[in-house]
Short mmCIF file of C-alpha atoms in Angstrom, two decimals:
data_model
loop_
_atom_site.label_atom_id
_atom_site.label_comp_id
_atom_site.label_asym_id
_atom_site.label_seq_id
_atom_site.Cartn_x
_atom_site.Cartn_y
_atom_site.Cartn_z
CA UNK A 1 -19.23 68.53 32.29
CA UNK A 2 -20.10 64.92 32.94
CA UNK A 3 -22.32 64.19 35.92
CA UNK A 4 -21.14 61.88 38.70
CA UNK A 5 -22.94 58.89 37.22
CA UNK A 6 -21.29 59.26 33.83
CA UNK A 7 -17.93 59.85 35.45
CA UNK A 8 -18.37 56.53 37.20
CA UNK A 9 -19.24 54.91 33.89
CA UNK A 10 -16.05 56.37 32.40
CA UNK A 11 -14.09 54.88 35.29
CA UNK A 12 -15.67 51.50 34.58
CA UNK A 13 -14.74 51.76 30.89
CA UNK A 14 -11.15 52.68 31.74
CA UNK A 15 -10.85 49.78 34.13
CA UNK A 16 -12.26 47.33 31.59
CA UNK A 17 -9.67 48.51 29.08
CA UNK A 18 -6.98 48.05 31.75
CA UNK A 19 -8.25 44.50 32.29
CA UNK A 20 -7.80 43.75 28.58
CA UNK A 21 -4.23 45.05 28.82
CA UNK A 22 -3.46 42.85 31.83
CA UNK A 23 -5.11 39.76 30.30
CA UNK A 24 -3.17 40.27 27.06
CA UNK A 25 0.12 40.73 28.88
CA UNK A 26 -0.58 37.63 30.98
CA UNK A 27 -1.29 35.47 27.93
CA UNK A 28 1.76 36.78 26.07
CA UNK A 29 4.04 36.02 29.03
CA UNK A 30 2.38 32.65 29.65
CA UNK A 31 3.05 31.65 26.05
CA UNK A 32 6.69 32.67 26.37
CA UNK A 33 6.99 30.76 29.65
CA UNK A 34 5.54 27.71 27.94
CA UNK A 35 7.82 27.84 24.91
CA UNK A 36 10.97 28.64 26.88
CA UNK A 37 10.15 26.44 29.90
CA UNK A 38 10.74 29.57 32.00
CA UNK A 39 9.39 28.70 35.42
CA UNK A 40 10.05 32.14 36.92
CA UNK A 41 8.05 33.83 34.19
CA UNK A 42 5.30 31.22 34.69
CA UNK A 43 5.24 31.99 38.43
CA UNK A 44 4.99 35.70 37.74
CA UNK A 45 1.98 35.16 35.46
CA UNK A 46 0.30 32.99 38.09
CA UNK A 47 0.92 35.58 40.81
CA UNK A 48 -0.16 38.54 38.64
CA UNK A 49 -3.65 37.10 38.15
CA UNK A 50 -4.56 38.43 41.59
CA UNK A 51 -4.36 41.95 40.17
CA UNK A 52 -6.97 41.18 37.52
CA UNK A 53 -9.20 39.57 40.15
CA UNK A 54 -8.84 42.62 42.37
CA UNK A 55 -9.84 45.02 39.58
CA UNK A 56 -12.83 42.87 38.79
CA UNK A 57 -13.89 42.90 42.44
CA UNK A 58 -13.56 46.67 42.66
CA UNK A 59 -15.44 47.11 39.39
CA UNK A 60 -18.27 44.92 40.56
CA UNK A 61 -18.45 46.76 43.87
CA UNK A 62 -18.63 50.06 41.97
CA UNK A 63 -21.36 48.68 39.70
CA UNK A 64 -23.44 47.42 42.61
CA UNK A 65 -22.96 50.76 44.30
CA UNK A 66 -24.05 52.58 41.14
CA UNK A 67 -27.17 50.43 40.90
CA UNK A 68 -28.05 51.12 44.52
CA UNK A 69 -27.29 54.86 44.57
CA UNK A 70 -28.25 55.97 41.08
CA UNK A 71 -30.92 53.41 40.27
CA UNK A 72 -30.31 53.73 36.56
CA UNK A 73 -32.94 52.65 34.04
CA UNK A 74 -32.98 51.90 30.31
CA UNK A 75 -29.63 52.37 28.58
CA UNK A 76 -27.72 53.31 31.72
CA UNK A 77 -28.94 50.20 33.51
CA UNK A 78 -27.92 48.05 30.56
CA UNK A 79 -24.46 49.61 30.50
CA UNK A 80 -23.88 48.78 34.15
CA UNK A 81 -25.15 45.20 33.89
CA UNK A 82 -23.24 44.58 30.68
CA UNK A 83 -20.06 45.98 32.21
CA UNK A 84 -20.33 43.44 35.00
CA UNK A 85 -20.52 40.72 32.38
CA UNK A 86 -17.51 42.07 30.51
CA UNK A 87 -15.46 42.14 33.71
CA UNK A 88 -16.45 38.52 34.26
CA UNK A 89 -15.25 37.60 30.73
CA UNK A 90 -11.98 39.45 31.27
CA UNK A 91 -11.34 37.90 34.67
CA UNK A 92 -11.88 34.50 33.09
CA UNK A 93 -9.37 35.36 30.35
CA UNK A 94 -6.84 36.03 33.07
CA UNK A 95 -7.62 32.62 34.57
CA UNK A 96 -6.98 30.99 31.21
CA UNK A 97 -3.60 32.72 30.88
CA UNK A 98 -2.79 31.44 34.36
CA UNK A 99 -3.78 27.91 33.29
CA UNK A 100 -1.32 28.15 30.39
CA UNK A 101 1.39 29.28 32.80
CA UNK A 102 0.59 26.37 35.11
CA UNK A 103 1.22 23.87 32.32
CA UNK A 104 4.66 25.46 31.82
CA UNK A 105 5.34 25.19 35.56
CA UNK A 106 4.07 21.61 35.77
CA UNK A 107 6.43 20.34 33.07
CA UNK A 108 9.48 22.39 34.10
CA UNK A 109 12.40 21.74 33.58
CA UNK A 110 11.05 19.87 30.56
CA UNK A 111 9.40 21.83 27.78
CA UNK A 112 5.70 21.05 27.49
CA UNK A 113 5.65 21.71 23.74
CA UNK A 114 7.54 19.43 21.32
CA UNK A 115 9.70 21.35 18.85
CA UNK A 116 7.46 20.40 15.93
CA UNK A 117 4.47 22.14 17.53
CA UNK A 118 6.17 25.26 18.90
CA UNK A 119 5.32 27.35 15.84
CA UNK A 120 1.63 26.59 16.16
CA UNK A 121 1.51 27.45 19.85
CA UNK A 122 3.42 30.69 19.23
CA UNK A 123 0.84 31.60 16.60
CA UNK A 124 -2.06 30.85 18.94
CA UNK A 125 -0.41 33.12 21.50
CA UNK A 126 -0.07 35.89 18.93
CA UNK A 127 -3.70 35.65 17.88
CA UNK A 128 -4.70 35.72 21.57
CA UNK A 129 -2.68 38.90 22.06
CA UNK A 130 -4.19 40.57 19.01
CA UNK A 131 -7.76 39.65 19.82
CA UNK A 132 -7.64 40.95 23.38
CA UNK A 133 -5.93 44.17 22.24
CA UNK A 134 -8.75 44.67 19.74
CA UNK A 135 -11.32 43.97 22.45
CA UNK A 136 -9.73 46.76 24.49
CA UNK A 137 -9.97 49.17 21.56
CA UNK A 138 -13.61 48.26 21.01
CA UNK A 139 -14.47 48.89 24.67
CA UNK A 140 -12.79 52.30 24.47
CA UNK A 141 -14.07 53.37 21.05
CA UNK A 142 -17.46 51.60 20.95
CA UNK A 143 -16.57 51.08 17.29
CA UNK A 144 -18.89 48.36 16.03
CA UNK A 145 -16.94 47.99 12.77
CA UNK A 146 -13.78 47.24 14.73
CA UNK A 147 -15.77 44.76 16.79
CA UNK A 148 -16.41 42.71 13.68
CA UNK A 149 -12.66 42.32 13.15
CA UNK A 150 -12.50 40.16 16.26
CA UNK A 151 -14.56 37.54 14.48
CA UNK A 152 -11.79 37.24 11.90
CA UNK A 153 -9.14 36.82 14.57
CA UNK A 154 -11.36 34.18 16.09
CA UNK A 155 -11.51 32.39 12.73
CA UNK A 156 -7.71 32.40 12.72
CA UNK A 157 -7.71 30.84 16.19
CA UNK A 158 -10.10 28.15 14.92
CA UNK A 159 -7.81 27.34 12.06
CA UNK A 160 -4.78 27.10 14.33
CA UNK A 161 -6.68 24.93 16.77
CA UNK A 162 -7.79 22.61 13.97
CA UNK A 163 -4.21 22.32 12.71
CA UNK A 164 -2.94 21.59 16.21
CA UNK A 165 -5.40 18.72 16.66
CA UNK A 166 -4.59 17.41 13.18
CA UNK A 167 -0.87 17.40 14.01
CA UNK A 168 -1.45 15.63 17.33
CA UNK A 169 -3.60 12.94 15.76
CA UNK A 170 -1.60 12.46 12.58
CA UNK A 171 1.57 11.46 14.34
CA UNK A 172 0.52 8.23 15.97
CA UNK A 173 3.01 6.96 18.50
CA UNK A 174 5.16 10.07 18.20
CA UNK A 175 3.82 12.05 21.16
CA UNK A 176 3.71 10.91 24.76
CA UNK A 177 0.25 10.75 26.38
CA UNK A 178 1.29 13.67 28.65
CA UNK A 179 2.01 15.78 25.58
CA UNK A 180 -1.36 14.96 24.05
CA UNK A 181 -3.12 15.83 27.31
CA UNK A 182 -1.18 19.11 27.65
CA UNK A 183 -1.78 20.19 24.07
CA UNK A 184 -5.48 19.30 24.25
CA UNK A 185 -5.92 21.45 27.34
CA UNK A 186 -3.75 24.27 25.97
CA UNK A 187 -5.73 24.30 22.73
CA UNK A 188 -8.89 24.70 24.76
CA UNK A 189 -7.41 27.49 26.92
CA UNK A 190 -6.40 29.58 23.88
CA UNK A 191 -9.74 28.87 22.20
CA UNK A 192 -11.76 29.92 25.26
CA UNK A 193 -9.59 33.03 25.66
CA UNK A 194 -10.54 34.08 22.13
CA UNK A 195 -14.21 33.19 22.78
CA UNK A 196 -14.35 35.51 25.76
CA UNK A 197 -12.70 38.32 23.78
CA UNK A 198 -15.32 37.93 21.04
CA UNK A 199 -18.00 37.89 23.72
CA UNK A 200 -16.71 41.21 25.11
CA UNK A 201 -16.79 42.78 21.64
CA UNK A 202 -20.30 41.46 20.98
CA UNK A 203 -21.52 42.88 24.27
CA UNK A 204 -20.26 46.31 23.16
CA UNK A 205 -22.00 45.92 19.80
CA UNK A 206 -25.26 44.99 21.43
CA UNK A 207 -24.99 47.88 23.87
CA UNK A 208 -24.51 50.29 20.98
CA UNK A 209 -27.20 48.78 18.80
CA UNK A 210 -29.53 48.27 21.74
CA UNK A 211 -30.22 44.59 21.30
CA UNK A 212 -29.73 43.52 24.83
CA UNK A 213 -30.60 39.87 25.08
CA UNK A 214 -28.82 38.77 21.97
CA UNK A 215 -25.42 39.02 23.59
CA UNK A 216 -25.99 35.87 25.62
CA UNK A 217 -27.13 33.86 22.66
CA UNK A 218 -24.16 35.08 20.75
CA UNK A 219 -21.69 34.30 23.46
CA UNK A 220 -23.01 30.78 23.26
CA UNK A 221 -22.78 30.79 19.51
CA UNK A 222 -19.07 31.66 19.54
CA UNK A 223 -18.42 28.24 20.97
CA UNK A 224 -21.05 26.54 18.81
CA UNK A 225 -19.69 27.99 15.61
CA UNK A 226 -16.23 26.86 16.50
CA UNK A 227 -17.29 23.37 17.51
CA UNK A 228 -19.14 22.93 14.26
CA UNK A 229 -16.03 23.80 12.31
CA UNK A 230 -13.57 21.92 14.49
CA UNK A 231 -15.44 18.71 15.02
CA UNK A 232 -17.43 18.81 11.81
CA UNK B 1 -49.10 38.04 51.49
CA UNK B 2 -45.94 38.51 49.48
CA UNK B 3 -45.62 41.78 47.60
CA UNK B 4 -45.06 41.81 43.84
CA UNK B 5 -41.30 42.16 44.21
CA UNK B 6 -40.98 39.14 46.45
CA UNK B 7 -43.30 37.14 44.24
CA UNK B 8 -40.93 37.88 41.37
CA UNK B 9 -38.00 36.76 43.51
CA UNK B 10 -39.86 33.51 44.24
CA UNK B 11 -40.34 33.03 40.50
CA UNK B 12 -36.63 33.53 39.97
CA UNK B 13 -35.81 30.96 42.66
CA UNK B 14 -38.23 28.44 41.13
CA UNK B 15 -36.72 28.91 37.70
CA UNK B 16 -33.17 28.52 39.01
CA UNK B 17 -34.21 25.22 40.62
CA UNK B 18 -35.77 24.17 37.31
CA UNK B 19 -32.47 25.00 35.60
CA UNK B 20 -30.61 22.67 37.99
CA UNK B 21 -33.12 19.92 37.12
CA UNK B 22 -32.62 20.42 33.39
CA UNK B 23 -28.82 20.61 33.68
CA UNK B 24 -28.77 17.42 35.77
CA UNK B 25 -31.02 15.57 33.34
CA UNK B 26 -28.87 16.73 30.41
CA UNK B 27 -25.63 15.53 32.03
CA UNK B 28 -27.18 12.17 33.00
CA UNK B 29 -28.44 11.58 29.47
CA UNK B 30 -25.19 12.81 27.91
CA UNK B 31 -23.23 10.32 30.02
CA UNK B 32 -25.53 7.50 28.92
CA UNK B 33 -25.21 8.57 25.29
CA UNK B 34 -21.44 8.52 25.67
CA UNK B 35 -21.26 5.08 27.28
CA UNK B 36 -23.81 3.47 24.95
CA UNK B 37 -22.74 5.34 21.80
CA UNK B 38 -26.42 6.34 21.48
CA UNK B 39 -26.44 9.07 18.84
CA UNK B 40 -30.18 9.74 19.11
CA UNK B 41 -29.90 10.36 22.83
CA UNK B 42 -26.86 12.58 22.17
CA UNK B 43 -28.86 14.59 19.62
CA UNK B 44 -31.71 15.02 22.08
CA UNK B 45 -29.32 16.39 24.73
CA UNK B 46 -27.82 18.80 22.20
CA UNK B 47 -31.27 20.02 21.11
CA UNK B 48 -32.61 20.30 24.67
CA UNK B 49 -29.94 22.83 25.64
CA UNK B 50 -32.03 25.51 23.92
CA UNK B 51 -34.60 25.17 26.69
CA UNK B 52 -32.02 25.98 29.35
CA UNK B 53 -30.79 28.94 27.31
CA UNK B 54 -34.37 30.19 26.93
CA UNK B 55 -35.03 30.03 30.68
CA UNK B 56 -31.82 31.89 31.34
CA UNK B 57 -32.80 34.60 28.88
CA UNK B 58 -36.24 34.99 30.44
CA UNK B 59 -34.73 35.05 33.93
CA UNK B 60 -32.25 37.73 32.96
CA UNK B 61 -34.99 39.80 31.32
CA UNK B 62 -37.05 39.51 34.51
CA UNK B 63 -34.04 40.51 36.63
CA UNK B 64 -33.30 43.56 34.49
CA UNK B 65 -36.97 44.48 34.61
CA UNK B 66 -36.96 44.13 38.40
CA UNK B 67 -33.89 46.36 38.68
CA UNK B 68 -35.52 49.01 36.49
CA UNK B 69 -39.01 48.93 38.01
CA UNK B 70 -38.34 48.20 41.68
CA UNK B 71 -34.89 49.70 42.04
CA UNK B 72 -33.99 47.39 44.89
CA UNK B 73 -31.19 48.25 47.32
CA UNK B 74 -29.17 46.34 49.90
CA UNK B 75 -30.13 42.67 50.27
CA UNK B 76 -32.79 42.72 47.55
CA UNK B 77 -30.33 44.18 45.05
CA UNK B 78 -27.78 41.52 45.95
CA UNK B 79 -30.35 38.78 45.49
CA UNK B 80 -31.19 39.96 41.98
CA UNK B 81 -27.56 40.38 40.89
CA UNK B 82 -26.54 37.06 42.42
CA UNK B 83 -29.45 35.31 40.73
CA UNK B 84 -28.20 36.52 37.38
CA UNK B 85 -24.82 34.99 38.17
CA UNK B 86 -26.40 31.71 39.20
CA UNK B 87 -28.37 31.53 35.97
CA UNK B 88 -25.11 32.10 34.12
CA UNK B 89 -23.46 29.19 36.01
CA UNK B 90 -26.42 26.93 35.28
CA UNK B 91 -26.59 27.82 31.61
CA UNK B 92 -22.89 27.00 31.37
CA UNK B 93 -23.52 23.64 33.04
CA UNK B 94 -26.02 22.90 30.28
CA UNK B 95 -23.36 23.80 27.71
CA UNK B 96 -20.95 21.36 29.32
CA UNK B 97 -23.53 18.54 29.19
CA UNK B 98 -24.02 19.38 25.51
CA UNK B 99 -20.24 19.18 24.98
CA UNK B 100 -20.25 15.67 26.47
CA UNK B 101 -23.10 14.69 24.13
CA UNK B 102 -21.16 16.09 21.18
CA UNK B 103 -18.21 13.82 21.90
CA UNK B 104 -20.62 10.85 21.82
CA UNK B 105 -22.02 12.09 18.48
CA UNK B 106 -18.58 12.73 17.03
CA UNK B 107 -17.33 9.20 17.65
CA UNK B 108 -20.56 7.38 16.73
CA UNK B 109 -20.87 4.54 15.73
CA UNK B 110 -17.68 3.91 17.70
CA UNK B 111 -17.74 4.25 21.47
CA UNK B 112 -15.63 7.19 22.66
CA UNK B 113 -14.79 5.47 25.97
CA UNK B 114 -12.63 2.32 26.06
CA UNK B 115 -14.14 -0.49 28.15
CA UNK B 116 -11.44 -0.14 30.81
CA UNK B 117 -12.44 3.49 31.51
CA UNK B 118 -16.24 3.17 31.34
CA UNK B 119 -16.60 2.69 35.10
CA UNK B 120 -14.73 5.91 35.84
CA UNK B 121 -16.79 7.95 33.39
CA UNK B 122 -20.03 6.51 34.78
CA UNK B 123 -18.91 7.54 38.25
CA UNK B 124 -18.09 11.07 37.11
CA UNK B 125 -21.57 11.26 35.60
CA UNK B 126 -23.12 10.10 38.87
CA UNK B 127 -21.22 12.67 40.91
CA UNK B 128 -22.27 15.36 38.41
CA UNK B 129 -25.92 14.35 38.85
CA UNK B 130 -25.69 14.37 42.63
CA UNK B 131 -23.90 17.69 42.86
CA UNK B 132 -26.37 19.56 40.65
CA UNK B 133 -29.33 18.00 42.50
CA UNK B 134 -27.82 19.26 45.75
CA UNK B 135 -27.28 22.70 44.21
CA UNK B 136 -31.01 22.76 43.40
CA UNK B 137 -31.91 21.88 46.98
CA UNK B 138 -29.61 24.58 48.31
CA UNK B 139 -31.18 27.22 46.06
CA UNK B 140 -34.64 26.20 47.26
CA UNK B 141 -33.84 25.79 50.97
CA UNK B 142 -31.07 28.37 51.43
CA UNK B 143 -29.59 25.73 53.74
CA UNK B 144 -25.94 26.70 54.22
CA UNK B 145 -25.13 23.37 55.90
CA UNK B 146 -26.36 21.49 52.84
CA UNK B 147 -24.27 23.84 50.69
CA UNK B 148 -21.13 22.56 52.38
CA UNK B 149 -21.94 19.03 51.24
CA UNK B 150 -21.32 20.08 47.66
CA UNK B 151 -17.68 20.57 48.53
CA UNK B 152 -17.46 16.89 49.40
CA UNK B 153 -19.04 15.87 46.12
CA UNK B 154 -16.53 18.13 44.43
CA UNK B 155 -13.72 16.34 46.24
CA UNK B 156 -15.10 13.07 44.87
CA UNK B 157 -15.04 14.56 41.36
CA UNK B 158 -11.41 15.59 41.92
CA UNK B 159 -10.47 12.09 42.93
CA UNK B 160 -12.20 10.57 39.89
CA UNK B 161 -10.54 13.10 37.61
CA UNK B 162 -7.12 12.32 39.07
CA UNK B 163 -7.70 8.58 38.61
CA UNK B 164 -8.83 9.12 35.02
CA UNK B 165 -5.64 11.03 34.16
CA UNK B 166 -3.54 8.42 35.95
CA UNK B 167 -5.17 5.63 33.93
CA UNK B 168 -4.68 7.51 30.67
CA UNK B 169 -1.02 8.19 31.36
CA UNK B 170 -0.15 4.82 32.88
CA UNK B 171 -1.09 2.82 29.82
CA UNK B 172 1.48 4.03 27.34
CA UNK B 173 0.74 2.98 23.82
CA UNK B 174 -2.60 1.44 24.78
CA UNK B 175 -4.91 4.33 23.92
CA UNK B 176 -5.21 6.04 20.56
CA UNK B 177 -4.43 9.78 20.47
CA UNK B 178 -8.16 10.44 19.75
CA UNK B 179 -9.08 8.62 22.95
CA UNK B 180 -6.60 10.63 24.99
CA UNK B 181 -7.92 13.88 23.49
CA UNK B 182 -11.55 12.88 24.12
CA UNK B 183 -10.95 11.78 27.70
CA UNK B 184 -8.91 14.89 28.48
CA UNK B 185 -11.75 17.12 27.27
CA UNK B 186 -14.43 15.01 28.96
CA UNK B 187 -12.55 15.11 32.25
CA UNK B 188 -12.49 18.88 32.00
CA UNK B 189 -16.23 19.09 31.13
CA UNK B 190 -17.26 17.03 34.18
CA UNK B 191 -14.83 18.95 36.38
CA UNK B 192 -16.13 22.35 35.24
CA UNK B 193 -19.73 21.16 35.65
CA UNK B 194 -18.99 20.39 39.31
CA UNK B 195 -17.12 23.71 39.71
CA UNK B 196 -20.16 25.68 38.55
CA UNK B 197 -22.44 23.69 40.89
CA UNK B 198 -20.15 24.53 43.82
CA UNK B 199 -20.14 28.14 42.65
CA UNK B 200 -23.96 28.22 42.74
CA UNK B 201 -23.99 26.81 46.27
CA UNK B 202 -21.35 29.29 47.44
CA UNK B 203 -23.34 32.17 45.98
CA UNK B 204 -26.34 31.05 48.10
CA UNK B 205 -24.14 30.85 51.20
CA UNK B 206 -22.75 34.31 50.64
CA UNK B 207 -26.23 35.71 50.04
CA UNK B 208 -27.40 34.23 53.33
CA UNK B 209 -24.33 35.26 55.31
CA UNK B 210 -24.13 38.63 53.58
CA UNK B 211 -20.56 38.44 52.37
CA UNK B 212 -21.14 39.60 48.86
CA UNK B 213 -17.79 39.94 47.16
CA UNK B 214 -16.31 36.71 48.44
CA UNK B 215 -18.37 34.65 46.03
CA UNK B 216 -16.23 35.62 43.07
CA UNK B 217 -13.01 34.85 44.79
CA UNK B 218 -14.43 31.57 45.86
CA UNK B 219 -15.66 30.63 42.44
CA UNK B 220 -12.10 31.13 41.33
CA UNK B 221 -10.81 29.10 44.23
CA UNK B 222 -12.91 26.07 43.27
CA UNK B 223 -10.75 25.69 40.23
CA UNK B 224 -7.54 26.64 42.05
CA UNK B 225 -8.10 24.10 44.79
CA UNK B 226 -8.71 21.41 42.26
CA UNK B 227 -5.72 22.30 40.14
CA UNK B 228 -3.47 22.24 43.16
CA UNK B 229 -4.60 18.73 43.99
CA UNK B 230 -4.67 17.40 40.44
CA UNK B 231 -1.46 18.81 39.15
CA UNK B 232 0.41 18.92 42.43
#
């Protein structure tokens, strides 16, 4: 039998996994809305973000309540605090999916993505889906080996992002300024989505291995690593 | 006499104010580095971000320690948890200043900003400085009236951001794709910097007025409000 405290922790874990599912679904549908210029799908992604926000609010309320009632220390305290940070990452991932959907809505009935760049955006969407699904598995399994796989997905996102910029800059005079603006922002949304997924996985690793403070440094370093490779 | 717990809370408040000072200084210097194509200044901004990260780490360690040792409930618990969120906002603001500095470094010895757009970027830098200074005052004073003033600064940032996009898009064929990419990212860095400052101020307001959960929704709404106005 689990005690009430650990049952609450299980609930938190389940809800975090559910948040990864919702964020992944949102990003997948946002990408489709973008490619197909499907404004109804875009609207549904934008509206559905409320659900993710609501789960995050409930999770945070539960965590605060746990802190007040159970006054956990040591590992249990770290789990609760880290869970609040994971829910923050996941809520932000939902925001980023919504941003992608808003670009689709803004340009409707036009397509925001020129035909020559559709393949790259589709691939970024696929990597985003994979990385958040893996983040969900890591939260559920606490498997630190699986957590490392997210770094590879993140490398793939880097590579796609670099190729997208290269394509935008290589074709001088081909793309309208609006297209360059849209693709620059979209590239950043997909990149940050992957960053937050890696951050979630690293938080799990550091919970398991007990190195608490490192997670923040490493969240930072996700972006630093990428910048170094992208901007050289 | 303050007890040990409240002395620790005072320390946290002081350090949060110090973080606003460092973030403001970083953004001011990053803007100068960008306008002047001053690579040494840009490097110093990039290096100085470690200091902000270190304060955030120490603050979080102190907060966790407070939770474990003092096991605060009710208002005291909310203050500690909210402080952790404010330090996260402020650390992120430092990251955004560093991003601005990195654009300056990337384009050196060229200037990233065309002469026609310098005035607008300078103004965004000035608003960023003002808004973070006001966030510092609000943290120190807990003055909810002063907190509302940040919303007006944020409106000014919106307006500047909208004008920057309009200028970029109006001048077809004038700006190189690199310039459009840089300005799109820079616009987003300044905008997010202001968002996080507003978020800090709103967290103080909700601590004072006791509406705890609203802060998250409202952090979200900073970006939503802006998007609605920018993108229509």
